[in-house]
């Protein structure tokens, strides 16, 4: 058994004919083949990710022509438009993108981002009434709305035209909007279904440009920094069109002159030129998300569109503080939830449901994600209220939580999401019924095989093959993320030298050696294994190749993903 109690699965190699036809480094060809790119021409297109040729026609998306036509008409007539988004990074960036673009097209537009605690997810009737009272005649949703049938119907009753742009799983009954733009909706021929909310907002801007509504002083590429932030933060699959958009967006981020982006990057301890998909996922996105989790998401929106650096620095510092509070609260509630799981015997359930009045809706999704990592099964965490409660779910690879929720639709006030993550509002007196039904469905649909954690290993590689040249070759696969993970390699029978826990005891530093070749390695959350590795230093090591930068010096090191006793002797 490995240190993380995972079953290791080494992927089969690419066919020799594919490697020869591609004419690239054999390991790179192998990794491309594993990503489902089985035709050399498709593999080369993936590597190129060309912005000028790699984007699809926005009008291939069902509803786009009607949506863009109505927005163009509203701009021409000087109507007041509202863009209504979610309070996560995807929604915030989508609101910022459409607001910036439509203003530059000469349109009158105002943003609306609901408050998580006071209003909850999606459209709500109070907000709609206020927008109508303010003179709004066209409402555009971004990253939400697909599950808001009743609210869209109410908007229609009040004389408001509604365009829904969303990427979440469509329910059986679609809202009665003027137009719905969602590549996942039935009968939509758009060739790529993986766009997130900000990606769809960008396609709307592309469509408006075809209607002659070009934003003055603003190129489409000037918006791609927002697209990259939202797509990576929302874990959009980084292949096809998302890969093209994020790759170009990372260039835009690293060259950005937005005061808000520069302030955010500085607050995260980074600098322009250092921003990759990992920096978005682990440094920038958490700070933007913290506003919507514990405070007001509009602060993150204000940061992104700030026009002065001094104001942006103040907002970025505020988000930094909120993010530290979010981290502390997540640790506290995770410990509380884990205790509940252990004491209740839920570790034996096919999926885990925990609810408590002390949970905070702003971080229950993060708590659920950490419980999934710990127990490798779908997890639903519910903030229990007096009359209504809010829940957040995270799933395991290969199992769709939203499909399960579809079979519980009658129990929810509202719900939405996708295969990996979903959220809902429910009457508190229905929580027990929900747990019972989910457990029954989980027992029916989750196999024992699915509940065994797996580590997919891309290739067995000798330590002596690791070099700067190989690292540069692997960088051709970037950006890494959902759907295009950073490769994991395995080297058998390495010798561990001087394993030491970090000062806090959580992490592990060591050197590993085979023959005359050695590398520094770090294992996050492996600190407790230092003593065992001193006693048994010969291991099979699963890792990722990375670069450590310190005081201007760069060196290769290994990020430990797992290890096990060596399967053969030296």
Coordinates of C-alpha atoms in Angstrom, one line a residue:
X1 CA 0.0 0.0 0.0
X2 CA 1.3 3.5 -0.8
X3 CA 1.7 6.3 1.7
X4 CA -1.6 7.8 0.6
X5 CA -3.3 4.4 0.3
X6 CA -3.8 4.9 -3.4
X7 CA -3.8 2.3 -6.2
X8 CA -1.1 3.2 -8.7
X9 CA -2.1 2.8 -12.3
X10 CA 0.6 3.3 -15.0
X11 CA -0.9 4.4 -18.3
X12 CA 0.0 2.3 -21.3
X13 CA 2.5 3.8 -23.8
X14 CA 1.5 5.4 -27.1
X15 CA 1.8 3.2 -30.2
X16 CA 5.2 3.3 -31.8
X17 CA 3.6 4.4 -35.1
X18 CA 2.0 7.5 -33.4
X19 CA 5.3 8.5 -31.8
X20 CA 7.1 8.1 -35.2
X21 CA 4.5 10.1 -37.1
X22 CA 4.5 12.9 -34.6
X23 CA 8.3 13.3 -34.7
X24 CA 8.5 14.9 -31.3
X25 CA 10.2 13.8 -28.0
X26 CA 8.9 10.3 -27.3
X27 CA 7.7 11.2 -23.8
X28 CA 5.9 14.3 -25.1
X29 CA 4.2 12.1 -27.8
X30 CA 3.3 9.6 -25.2
X31 CA 1.7 12.3 -23.0
X32 CA -0.3 13.8 -25.9
X33 CA -1.6 10.4 -26.8
X34 CA -2.8 9.8 -23.2
X35 CA -4.8 13.0 -23.4
X36 CA -6.9 11.5 -26.2
X37 CA -5.1 13.2 -29.0
X38 CA -4.6 10.1 -31.2
X39 CA -4.2 11.8 -34.5
X40 CA -0.9 13.6 -35.1
X41 CA -2.6 16.6 -36.7
X42 CA -4.9 17.0 -33.6
X43 CA -1.9 16.6 -31.3
X44 CA 0.0 19.3 -33.1
X45 CA -3.0 21.6 -33.0
X46 CA -3.2 21.1 -29.2
X47 CA 0.4 22.1 -28.8
X48 CA 0.0 25.2 -31.0
X49 CA -3.3 26.3 -29.4
X50 CA -3.5 29.1 -32.0
X51 CA -5.7 32.0 -31.1
X52 CA -6.2 33.1 -34.7
X53 CA -7.5 29.8 -35.8
X54 CA -8.5 27.8 -32.7
X55 CA -11.7 29.6 -31.7
X56 CA -15.2 28.4 -32.8
X57 CA -17.9 30.5 -34.4
X58 CA -19.9 32.1 -31.6
X59 CA -23.1 31.9 -33.8
X60 CA -22.8 28.1 -33.7
X61 CA -24.1 28.3 -30.1
X62 CA -27.8 28.0 -29.8
X63 CA -29.4 31.3 -28.8
X64 CA -26.4 33.4 -29.6
X65 CA -27.9 35.2 -32.7
X66 CA -31.0 36.2 -30.7
X67 CA -29.0 37.3 -27.7
X68 CA -26.4 39.3 -29.6
X69 CA -29.2 40.9 -31.7
X70 CA -31.1 42.0 -28.7
X71 CA -28.0 43.4 -26.9
X72 CA -27.0 45.3 -30.0
X73 CA -30.5 46.8 -30.2
X74 CA -30.3 47.8 -26.5
X75 CA -27.0 49.5 -27.1
X76 CA -28.4 51.4 -30.1
X77 CA -31.5 52.6 -28.3
X78 CA -29.6 53.6 -25.1
X79 CA -31.5 51.1 -23.0
X80 CA -30.2 50.4 -19.5
X81 CA -28.8 46.9 -19.4
X82 CA -27.9 44.9 -16.3
X83 CA -25.5 42.0 -16.2
X84 CA -26.2 39.7 -13.3
X85 CA -23.5 37.3 -12.2
X86 CA -22.5 34.7 -9.6
X87 CA -20.3 35.6 -6.6
X88 CA -17.4 33.3 -7.5
X89 CA -14.4 34.2 -9.7
X90 CA -16.1 32.9 -12.9
X91 CA -19.2 35.1 -12.3
X92 CA -17.2 38.1 -11.1
X93 CA -14.9 38.0 -14.2
X94 CA -17.8 37.5 -16.5
X95 CA -19.6 40.5 -15.0
X96 CA -16.5 42.6 -15.3
X97 CA -15.9 41.5 -18.9
X98 CA -19.4 42.3 -20.2
X99 CA -19.5 45.5 -18.3
X100 CA -16.2 46.7 -19.7
X101 CA -17.0 45.6 -23.2
X102 CA -20.5 46.9 -23.5
X103 CA -19.5 50.3 -22.0
X104 CA -16.8 50.5 -24.6
X105 CA -19.4 49.8 -27.2
X106 CA -21.3 52.8 -26.1
X107 CA -23.9 50.9 -24.1
X108 CA -25.5 51.8 -20.7
X109 CA -24.8 48.9 -18.4
X110 CA -24.7 48.3 -14.7
X111 CA -23.4 45.2 -12.8
X112 CA -25.3 43.2 -10.3
X113 CA -23.6 40.6 -8.1
X114 CA -25.8 39.2 -5.4
X115 CA -24.6 38.9 -1.8
X116 CA -24.0 35.2 -0.9
X117 CA -25.4 35.4 2.7
X118 CA -28.3 37.8 2.0
X119 CA -29.5 36.7 -1.4
X120 CA -27.9 33.3 -2.2
X121 CA -27.0 31.9 -5.6
X122 CA -28.8 32.8 -8.8
X123 CA -31.5 35.3 -9.7
X124 CA -33.9 36.5 -7.0
X125 CA -37.1 38.4 -7.2
X126 CA -36.2 41.3 -4.9
X127 CA -33.1 42.0 -7.1
X128 CA -35.3 41.8 -10.3
X129 CA -37.8 44.2 -8.8
X130 CA -35.1 46.7 -7.9
X131 CA -33.5 46.5 -11.4
X132 CA -36.9 47.2 -13.0
X133 CA -37.5 50.1 -10.6
X134 CA -34.1 51.5 -11.6
X135 CA -35.1 51.5 -15.3
X136 CA -33.4 48.3 -16.5
X137 CA -35.1 46.9 -19.6
X138 CA -32.6 44.1 -20.5
X139 CA -31.2 41.7 -18.0
X140 CA -28.2 39.4 -19.0
X141 CA -27.2 36.6 -16.6
X142 CA -23.7 35.3 -16.6
X143 CA -22.7 32.0 -14.9
X144 CA -26.2 31.6 -13.5
X145 CA -29.8 31.7 -14.5
X146 CA -30.3 28.3 -16.2
X147 CA -32.2 26.9 -13.1
X148 CA -34.2 30.1 -12.4
X149 CA -37.4 29.4 -14.2
X150 CA -39.7 31.1 -11.7
X151 CA -37.5 34.2 -11.4
X152 CA -37.2 34.6 -15.2
X153 CA -41.0 34.3 -15.5
X154 CA -41.3 37.0 -12.8
X155 CA -38.9 39.2 -14.8
X156 CA -41.0 38.7 -17.9
X157 CA -44.2 39.6 -16.0
X158 CA -42.5 42.9 -15.0
X159 CA -41.7 43.7 -18.6
X160 CA -38.0 42.8 -18.4
X161 CA -36.3 41.0 -21.3
X162 CA -33.9 38.3 -20.0
X163 CA -31.0 36.7 -21.8
X164 CA -29.5 33.7 -19.8
X165 CA -25.9 32.9 -20.4
X166 CA -24.7 30.0 -18.3
X167 CA -22.6 26.9 -18.5
X168 CA -24.2 24.8 -15.7
X169 CA -26.2 21.6 -16.2
X170 CA -29.6 22.6 -17.8
X171 CA -32.7 21.3 -15.9
X172 CA -35.5 19.6 -17.8
X173 CA -37.5 22.8 -17.7
X174 CA -35.6 25.7 -19.2
X175 CA -36.4 29.3 -18.1
X176 CA -38.7 31.3 -20.4
X177 CA -36.0 33.7 -21.4
X178 CA -35.8 35.7 -24.6
X179 CA -32.6 33.7 -25.4
X180 CA -30.6 31.0 -23.6
X181 CA -26.9 30.8 -24.4
X182 CA -25.5 27.6 -22.9
X183 CA -23.6 25.0 -25.0
X184 CA -24.9 22.3 -22.7
X185 CA -28.5 22.9 -23.5
X186 CA -30.4 20.4 -25.7
X187 CA -29.9 20.7 -29.5
X188 CA -26.9 23.1 -29.2
X189 CA -24.5 22.2 -32.0
X190 CA -21.6 24.2 -30.5
X191 CA -18.6 21.9 -30.8
X192 CA -17.1 22.5 -27.4
X193 CA -19.2 22.1 -24.3
X194 CA -16.6 23.0 -21.7
X195 CA -16.7 26.8 -21.7
X196 CA -17.3 28.4 -18.3
X197 CA -19.3 31.5 -17.6
X198 CA -16.6 34.0 -18.5
X199 CA -15.8 32.1 -21.7
X200 CA -19.4 32.3 -22.8
X201 CA -19.5 36.0 -22.0
X202 CA -16.4 36.4 -24.2
X203 CA -18.2 34.6 -27.0
X204 CA -21.1 37.1 -26.6
X205 CA -18.6 40.0 -27.1
X206 CA -17.3 38.2 -30.2
X207 CA -20.8 37.9 -31.6
X208 CA -21.5 41.6 -30.9
X209 CA -18.4 42.6 -32.8
X210 CA -19.9 40.7 -35.8
X211 CA -23.0 43.0 -35.4
X212 CA -20.7 46.0 -35.7
X213 CA -20.5 46.7 -32.0
X214 CA -16.8 46.9 -31.5
X215 CA -15.6 48.2 -28.2
X216 CA -13.8 51.5 -28.7
X217 CA -10.1 51.4 -27.7
X218 CA -10.5 47.7 -26.7
X219 CA -9.4 44.6 -28.5
X220 CA -10.9 41.2 -27.8
X221 CA -7.5 40.1 -26.6
X222 CA -7.5 42.8 -24.0
X223 CA -10.3 40.9 -22.2
X224 CA -8.5 37.6 -22.1
X225 CA -6.8 38.2 -18.8
X226 CA -10.3 38.0 -17.3
X227 CA -11.1 34.9 -19.3
X228 CA -8.0 33.1 -18.0
X229 CA -8.8 34.0 -14.4
X230 CA -12.3 32.8 -14.5
X231 CA -11.7 29.6 -16.6
X232 CA -8.9 28.3 -14.4
X233 CA -10.6 29.3 -11.2
X234 CA -13.8 27.5 -12.2
X235 CA -11.8 24.4 -13.3
X236 CA -12.8 24.6 -16.9
X237 CA -11.3 21.7 -18.9
X238 CA -8.1 23.0 -20.4
X239 CA -8.4 21.6 -23.9
X240 CA -10.0 22.7 -27.1
X241 CA -11.2 26.3 -27.0
X242 CA -10.5 26.7 -23.3
X243 CA -6.8 25.9 -23.9
X244 CA -6.6 28.5 -26.6
X245 CA -8.3 31.2 -24.5
X246 CA -6.3 30.5 -21.3
X247 CA -3.0 30.2 -23.1
X248 CA -3.6 33.6 -24.7
X249 CA -5.1 34.9 -21.5
X250 CA -1.9 34.0 -19.5
X251 CA 0.1 36.2 -21.9
X252 CA -2.4 39.0 -21.4
X253 CA -2.2 38.5 -17.6
X254 CA 1.6 38.7 -17.6
X255 CA 1.5 41.8 -19.8
X256 CA -1.6 43.4 -18.2
X257 CA -1.7 47.1 -17.4
X258 CA -4.9 46.8 -15.3
X259 CA -4.2 48.4 -12.0
X260 CA -6.4 45.8 -10.3
X261 CA -4.5 42.8 -11.8
X262 CA -1.1 44.4 -11.0
X263 CA -2.2 45.0 -7.4
X264 CA -3.6 41.5 -7.0
X265 CA -0.4 39.9 -8.4
X266 CA 1.7 42.0 -6.0
X267 CA -0.5 41.2 -3.0
X268 CA 0.0 37.5 -3.8
X269 CA 3.8 37.9 -3.7
X270 CA 4.2 37.4 -7.4
X271 CA 5.3 39.6 -10.3
X272 CA 4.4 39.9 -14.0
X273 CA 6.0 37.2 -15.9
X274 CA 5.4 34.6 -13.2
X275 CA 1.7 34.0 -13.7
X276 CA 0.8 30.5 -14.9
X277 CA -2.3 28.4 -14.4
X278 CA -1.0 27.3 -11.0
X279 CA -0.6 30.9 -9.9
X280 CA -4.2 31.6 -10.8
X281 CA -5.5 28.5 -9.0
X282 CA -3.5 28.8 -5.8
X283 CA -2.7 32.5 -5.4
X284 CA -4.9 34.8 -7.4
X285 CA -8.3 33.0 -7.5
X286 CA -8.5 32.3 -3.8
X287 CA -8.1 36.0 -3.0
X288 CA -10.8 37.0 -5.5
X289 CA -13.1 34.2 -4.2
X290 CA -12.6 35.3 -0.6
X291 CA -14.7 38.4 -1.2
X292 CA -17.7 36.4 -2.2
X293 CA -17.2 33.7 0.5
X294 CA -17.0 35.9 3.6
X295 CA -17.7 39.5 2.5
X296 CA -19.1 41.1 -0.6
X297 CA -18.0 39.8 -4.1
X298 CA -18.4 43.3 -5.5
X299 CA -15.1 44.2 -3.9
X300 CA -13.4 41.7 -6.2
X301 CA -15.3 43.2 -9.2
X302 CA -14.2 46.7 -8.1
X303 CA -10.6 45.5 -7.9
X304 CA -10.6 44.1 -11.4
X305 CA -12.0 47.3 -13.0
X306 CA -10.2 49.7 -10.7
X307 CA -8.7 52.6 -12.8
X308 CA -6.2 53.8 -10.2
X309 CA -3.3 51.8 -8.7
X310 CA -3.7 53.4 -5.2
X311 CA -7.3 52.3 -5.0
X312 CA -6.4 48.9 -6.4
X313 CA -3.7 48.3 -3.8
X314 CA -6.2 49.1 -1.0
X315 CA -8.7 46.6 -2.4
X316 CA -6.1 44.0 -2.9
X317 CA -4.9 44.3 0.7
X318 CA -8.5 44.0 1.9
X319 CA -8.9 40.8 -0.1
X320 CA -5.6 39.5 1.3
X321 CA -7.0 40.0 4.8
X322 CA -10.3 38.3 3.9
X323 CA -8.5 35.4 2.3
X324 CA -6.5 34.8 5.5
X325 CA -9.8 34.8 7.4
X326 CA -11.2 32.3 4.9
X327 CA -8.2 30.0 5.3
X328 CA -8.6 30.0 9.1
X329 CA -12.3 29.4 9.0
X330 CA -11.9 26.6 6.5
X331 CA -9.4 24.8 8.7
X332 CA -11.7 25.2 11.7
X333 CA -14.8 23.9 9.9
X334 CA -13.0 21.1 8.2
X335 CA -11.8 19.8 11.6
X336 CA -15.4 20.1 12.9
X337 CA -16.8 18.3 9.9
X338 CA -14.1 15.5 10.0
X339 CA -15.0 14.9 13.7
X340 CA -18.6 14.6 12.8
X341 CA -17.9 12.1 10.0
X342 CA -15.6 10.0 12.2
X343 CA -18.0 9.9 15.2
X344 CA -21.1 9.2 13.2
X345 CA -19.7 6.3 11.2
X346 CA -20.2 8.0 7.9
X347 CA -16.7 6.9 6.7
X348 CA -18.5 3.6 5.7
X349 CA -21.1 5.4 3.6
X350 CA -20.8 5.4 -0.2
X351 CA -21.1 9.2 0.0
X352 CA -21.0 11.6 3.0
X353 CA -23.6 14.1 4.0
X354 CA -23.0 16.4 7.0
X355 CA -25.0 19.3 8.2
X356 CA -24.7 21.8 11.1
X357 CA -25.9 25.3 12.0
X358 CA -22.3 26.3 12.7
X359 CA -21.1 25.7 9.1
X360 CA -20.6 28.8 6.9
X361 CA -22.1 28.7 3.4
X362 CA -19.1 30.7 2.1
X363 CA -16.7 27.9 2.8
X364 CA -18.7 24.7 2.8
X365 CA -17.6 23.9 -0.8
X366 CA -14.0 24.1 0.3
X367 CA -14.7 21.9 3.3
X368 CA -16.5 19.4 1.0
X369 CA -13.5 19.4 -1.3
X370 CA -11.1 18.6 1.5
X371 CA -13.3 15.8 2.8
X372 CA -13.3 14.3 -0.7
X373 CA -9.5 14.3 -0.6
X374 CA -9.6 12.6 2.7
X375 CA -12.2 9.9 2.1
X376 CA -12.4 9.7 -1.7
X377 CA -16.2 9.7 -2.0
X378 CA -18.7 12.4 -2.9
X379 CA -19.4 14.8 -0.1
X380 CA -22.3 17.1 0.6
X381 CA -21.8 19.8 3.4
X382 CA -24.9 21.7 4.5
X383 CA -25.2 25.0 6.5
X384 CA -28.3 24.3 8.5
X385 CA -30.7 27.2 8.9
X386 CA -33.9 27.5 10.9
X387 CA -36.2 27.2 7.8
X388 CA -34.0 26.8 4.8
X389 CA -30.5 25.5 4.5
X390 CA -27.8 25.7 1.8
X391 CA -25.5 22.9 0.7
X392 CA -22.5 22.4 -1.4
X393 CA -21.3 19.2 -3.0
X394 CA -18.0 17.9 -4.5
X395 CA -17.6 14.6 -6.3
X396 CA -14.9 12.2 -7.3
X397 CA -13.6 11.7 -10.8
X398 CA -15.9 9.8 -13.1
X399 CA -19.1 10.3 -10.9
X400 CA -21.6 13.1 -11.7
X401 CA -23.1 14.6 -8.6
X402 CA -25.5 16.7 -10.6
X403 CA -27.0 13.5 -12.1
X404 CA -27.6 12.3 -8.6
X405 CA -29.2 15.7 -7.7
X406 CA -31.5 15.4 -10.7
X407 CA -33.0 12.4 -8.9
X408 CA -33.6 14.5 -5.8
X409 CA -35.0 17.5 -7.6
X410 CA -38.3 17.4 -5.7
X411 CA -36.6 17.9 -2.4
X412 CA -34.7 21.1 -3.3
X413 CA -36.0 24.7 -3.4
X414 CA -33.4 25.2 -6.1
X415 CA -30.2 23.5 -7.2
X416 CA -27.6 23.6 -10.0
X417 CA -24.0 22.7 -10.9
X418 CA -22.2 20.2 -13.0
X419 CA -20.6 16.8 -12.7
X420 CA -17.8 17.7 -10.2
X421 CA -19.5 20.3 -8.1
X422 CA -23.0 21.5 -7.3
X423 CA -25.0 23.6 -4.8
X424 CA -28.5 23.8 -3.6
X425 CA -31.1 25.4 -1.2
X426 CA -33.4 23.1 0.7
X427 CA -36.0 23.3 3.4
X428 CA -34.3 22.3 6.6
X429 CA -37.0 19.7 7.4
X430 CA -36.0 17.9 4.2
X431 CA -32.3 17.4 5.0
X432 CA -32.9 13.9 6.6
X433 CA -34.9 12.8 3.6
X434 CA -32.2 14.1 1.2
X435 CA -29.5 12.2 3.1
X436 CA -31.5 9.0 3.0
X437 CA -32.2 9.3 -0.7
X438 CA -28.6 10.2 -1.6
X439 CA -27.3 7.2 0.4
X440 CA -29.7 4.9 -1.4
X441 CA -28.7 6.3 -4.8
X442 CA -25.1 6.2 -3.8
X443 CA -25.3 2.5 -2.9
X444 CA -27.0 1.9 -6.2
X445 CA -24.7 3.9 -8.5
X446 CA -21.3 4.0 -6.8
X447 CA -19.2 0.8 -7.1
X448 CA -16.6 -0.3 -4.6
X449 CA -14.0 0.2 -7.4
X450 CA -14.9 3.9 -7.7
X451 CA -14.3 4.4 -4.0
X452 CA -10.7 3.2 -4.1
X453 CA -8.5 6.2 -4.7
X454 CA -6.2 5.9 -7.8
X455 CA -3.1 7.7 -8.8
X456 CA -2.7 7.8 -12.5
X457 CA 1.0 7.7 -13.5
X458 CA 1.9 8.8 -17.0
X459 CA 5.2 7.1 -17.4
X460 CA 8.1 5.4 -15.6
X461 CA 11.1 7.6 -16.0
X462 CA 14.7 7.1 -14.8
X463 CA 16.0 9.9 -12.6
X464 CA 19.0 10.3 -15.0
X465 CA 16.5 11.4 -17.8
X466 CA 15.3 14.4 -15.8
X467 CA 16.9 17.6 -17.1
X468 CA 16.2 21.2 -18.1
X469 CA 15.7 20.1 -21.7
X470 CA 13.0 17.6 -20.6
X471 CA 11.4 20.3 -18.4
X472 CA 11.3 22.6 -21.4
X473 CA 9.7 19.8 -23.5
X474 CA 7.0 19.2 -20.9
X475 CA 6.3 23.0 -20.8
X476 CA 4.8 22.7 -24.3
X477 CA 1.8 21.0 -22.6
X478 CA 1.0 24.1 -20.5
X479 CA -1.3 25.5 -19.3
X480 CA -2.0 22.6 -16.9
X481 CA -5.2 22.2 -15.1
X482 CA -8.5 20.4 -15.3
X483 CA -8.5 18.0 -18.2
X484 CA -4.8 18.6 -18.8
X485 CA -3.1 17.7 -15.6
X486 CA 0.6 18.2 -14.9
X487 CA 2.3 14.8 -15.8
X488 CA 3.0 12.4 -12.9
X489 CA 6.1 10.2 -13.3
X490 CA 7.3 7.2 -11.4
X491 CA 10.9 6.1 -10.7
X492 CA 11.3 2.7 -9.0
X493 CA 13.8 1.9 -6.3
X494 CA 15.1 5.3 -5.3
X495 CA 17.1 5.8 -2.1
X496 CA 15.8 8.5 0.3
X497 CA 18.6 10.7 1.8
X498 CA 18.0 12.7 5.0
X499 CA 14.2 13.0 5.2
X500 CA 13.3 15.9 7.4
X501 CA 9.9 17.3 8.4
X502 CA 9.5 21.0 8.0
X503 CA 9.4 23.2 11.1
X504 CA 5.6 22.9 11.5
X505 CA 5.9 19.1 10.9
X506 CA 3.4 19.1 8.1
X507 CA 5.7 18.7 5.1
X508 CA 8.7 16.6 4.1
X509 CA 12.0 17.6 2.6
X510 CA 14.5 15.1 1.4
X511 CA 16.9 14.1 -1.4
X512 CA 16.4 11.0 -3.6
X513 CA 19.1 9.2 -5.5
X514 CA 19.5 6.5 -8.0
X515 CA 23.2 5.7 -8.8
X516 CA 25.0 9.0 -9.3
X517 CA 21.9 11.1 -10.0
X518 CA 20.1 12.9 -7.1
X519 CA 17.4 15.5 -6.7
X520 CA 15.8 17.5 -4.0
X521 CA 12.2 16.5 -3.3
X522 CA 9.4 18.0 -1.3
X523 CA 6.2 16.2 -0.2
X524 CA 3.4 18.4 1.0
X525 CA 1.5 16.9 3.9
X526 CA 4.0 14.0 4.1
X527 CA 5.9 15.2 7.2
X528 CA 4.7 12.4 9.4
X529 CA 6.5 9.9 7.2
X530 CA 10.1 11.2 7.9
X531 CA 10.9 8.6 10.6
X532 CA 9.5 5.7 8.5
X533 CA 11.6 6.8 5.5
X534 CA 14.8 6.8 7.7
X535 CA 14.1 3.2 8.6
X536 CA 13.1 2.1 5.1
X537 CA 14.8 4.5 2.6
X538 CA 14.3 2.4 -0.6
X539 CA 11.0 3.4 -2.2
X540 CA 9.2 3.7 -5.5
X541 CA 8.5 7.4 -6.0
X542 CA 5.6 9.1 -7.8
X543 CA 6.2 12.8 -8.5
X544 CA 6.0 15.8 -10.8
X545 CA 8.9 17.7 -12.2
X546 CA 9.0 21.3 -11.0
X547 CA 11.2 24.4 -10.7
X548 CA 12.2 25.9 -7.3
X549 CA 13.1 29.6 -7.5
X550 CA 14.8 31.3 -4.6
X551 CA 16.9 34.4 -4.5
X552 CA 17.1 34.5 -8.3
X553 CA 18.3 30.9 -8.5
X554 CA 16.4 28.2 -10.4
X555 CA 16.7 24.5 -9.9
X556 CA 14.8 21.4 -10.7
X557 CA 13.1 19.5 -7.9
X558 CA 10.5 16.8 -7.5
X559 CA 7.0 17.3 -6.0
X560 CA 6.1 14.1 -4.3
X561 CA 2.7 12.8 -5.1
X562 CA 3.0 9.4 -3.4
X563 CA 5.5 6.7 -2.5
X564 CA 5.6 3.0 -1.5
X565 CA 8.1 0.4 -0.5
X566 CA 10.4 -0.4 -3.4
X567 CA 9.1 -3.3 -5.4
X568 CA 12.6 -4.6 -6.2
X569 CA 16.0 -4.6 -4.6
X570 CA 19.0 -2.7 -5.8

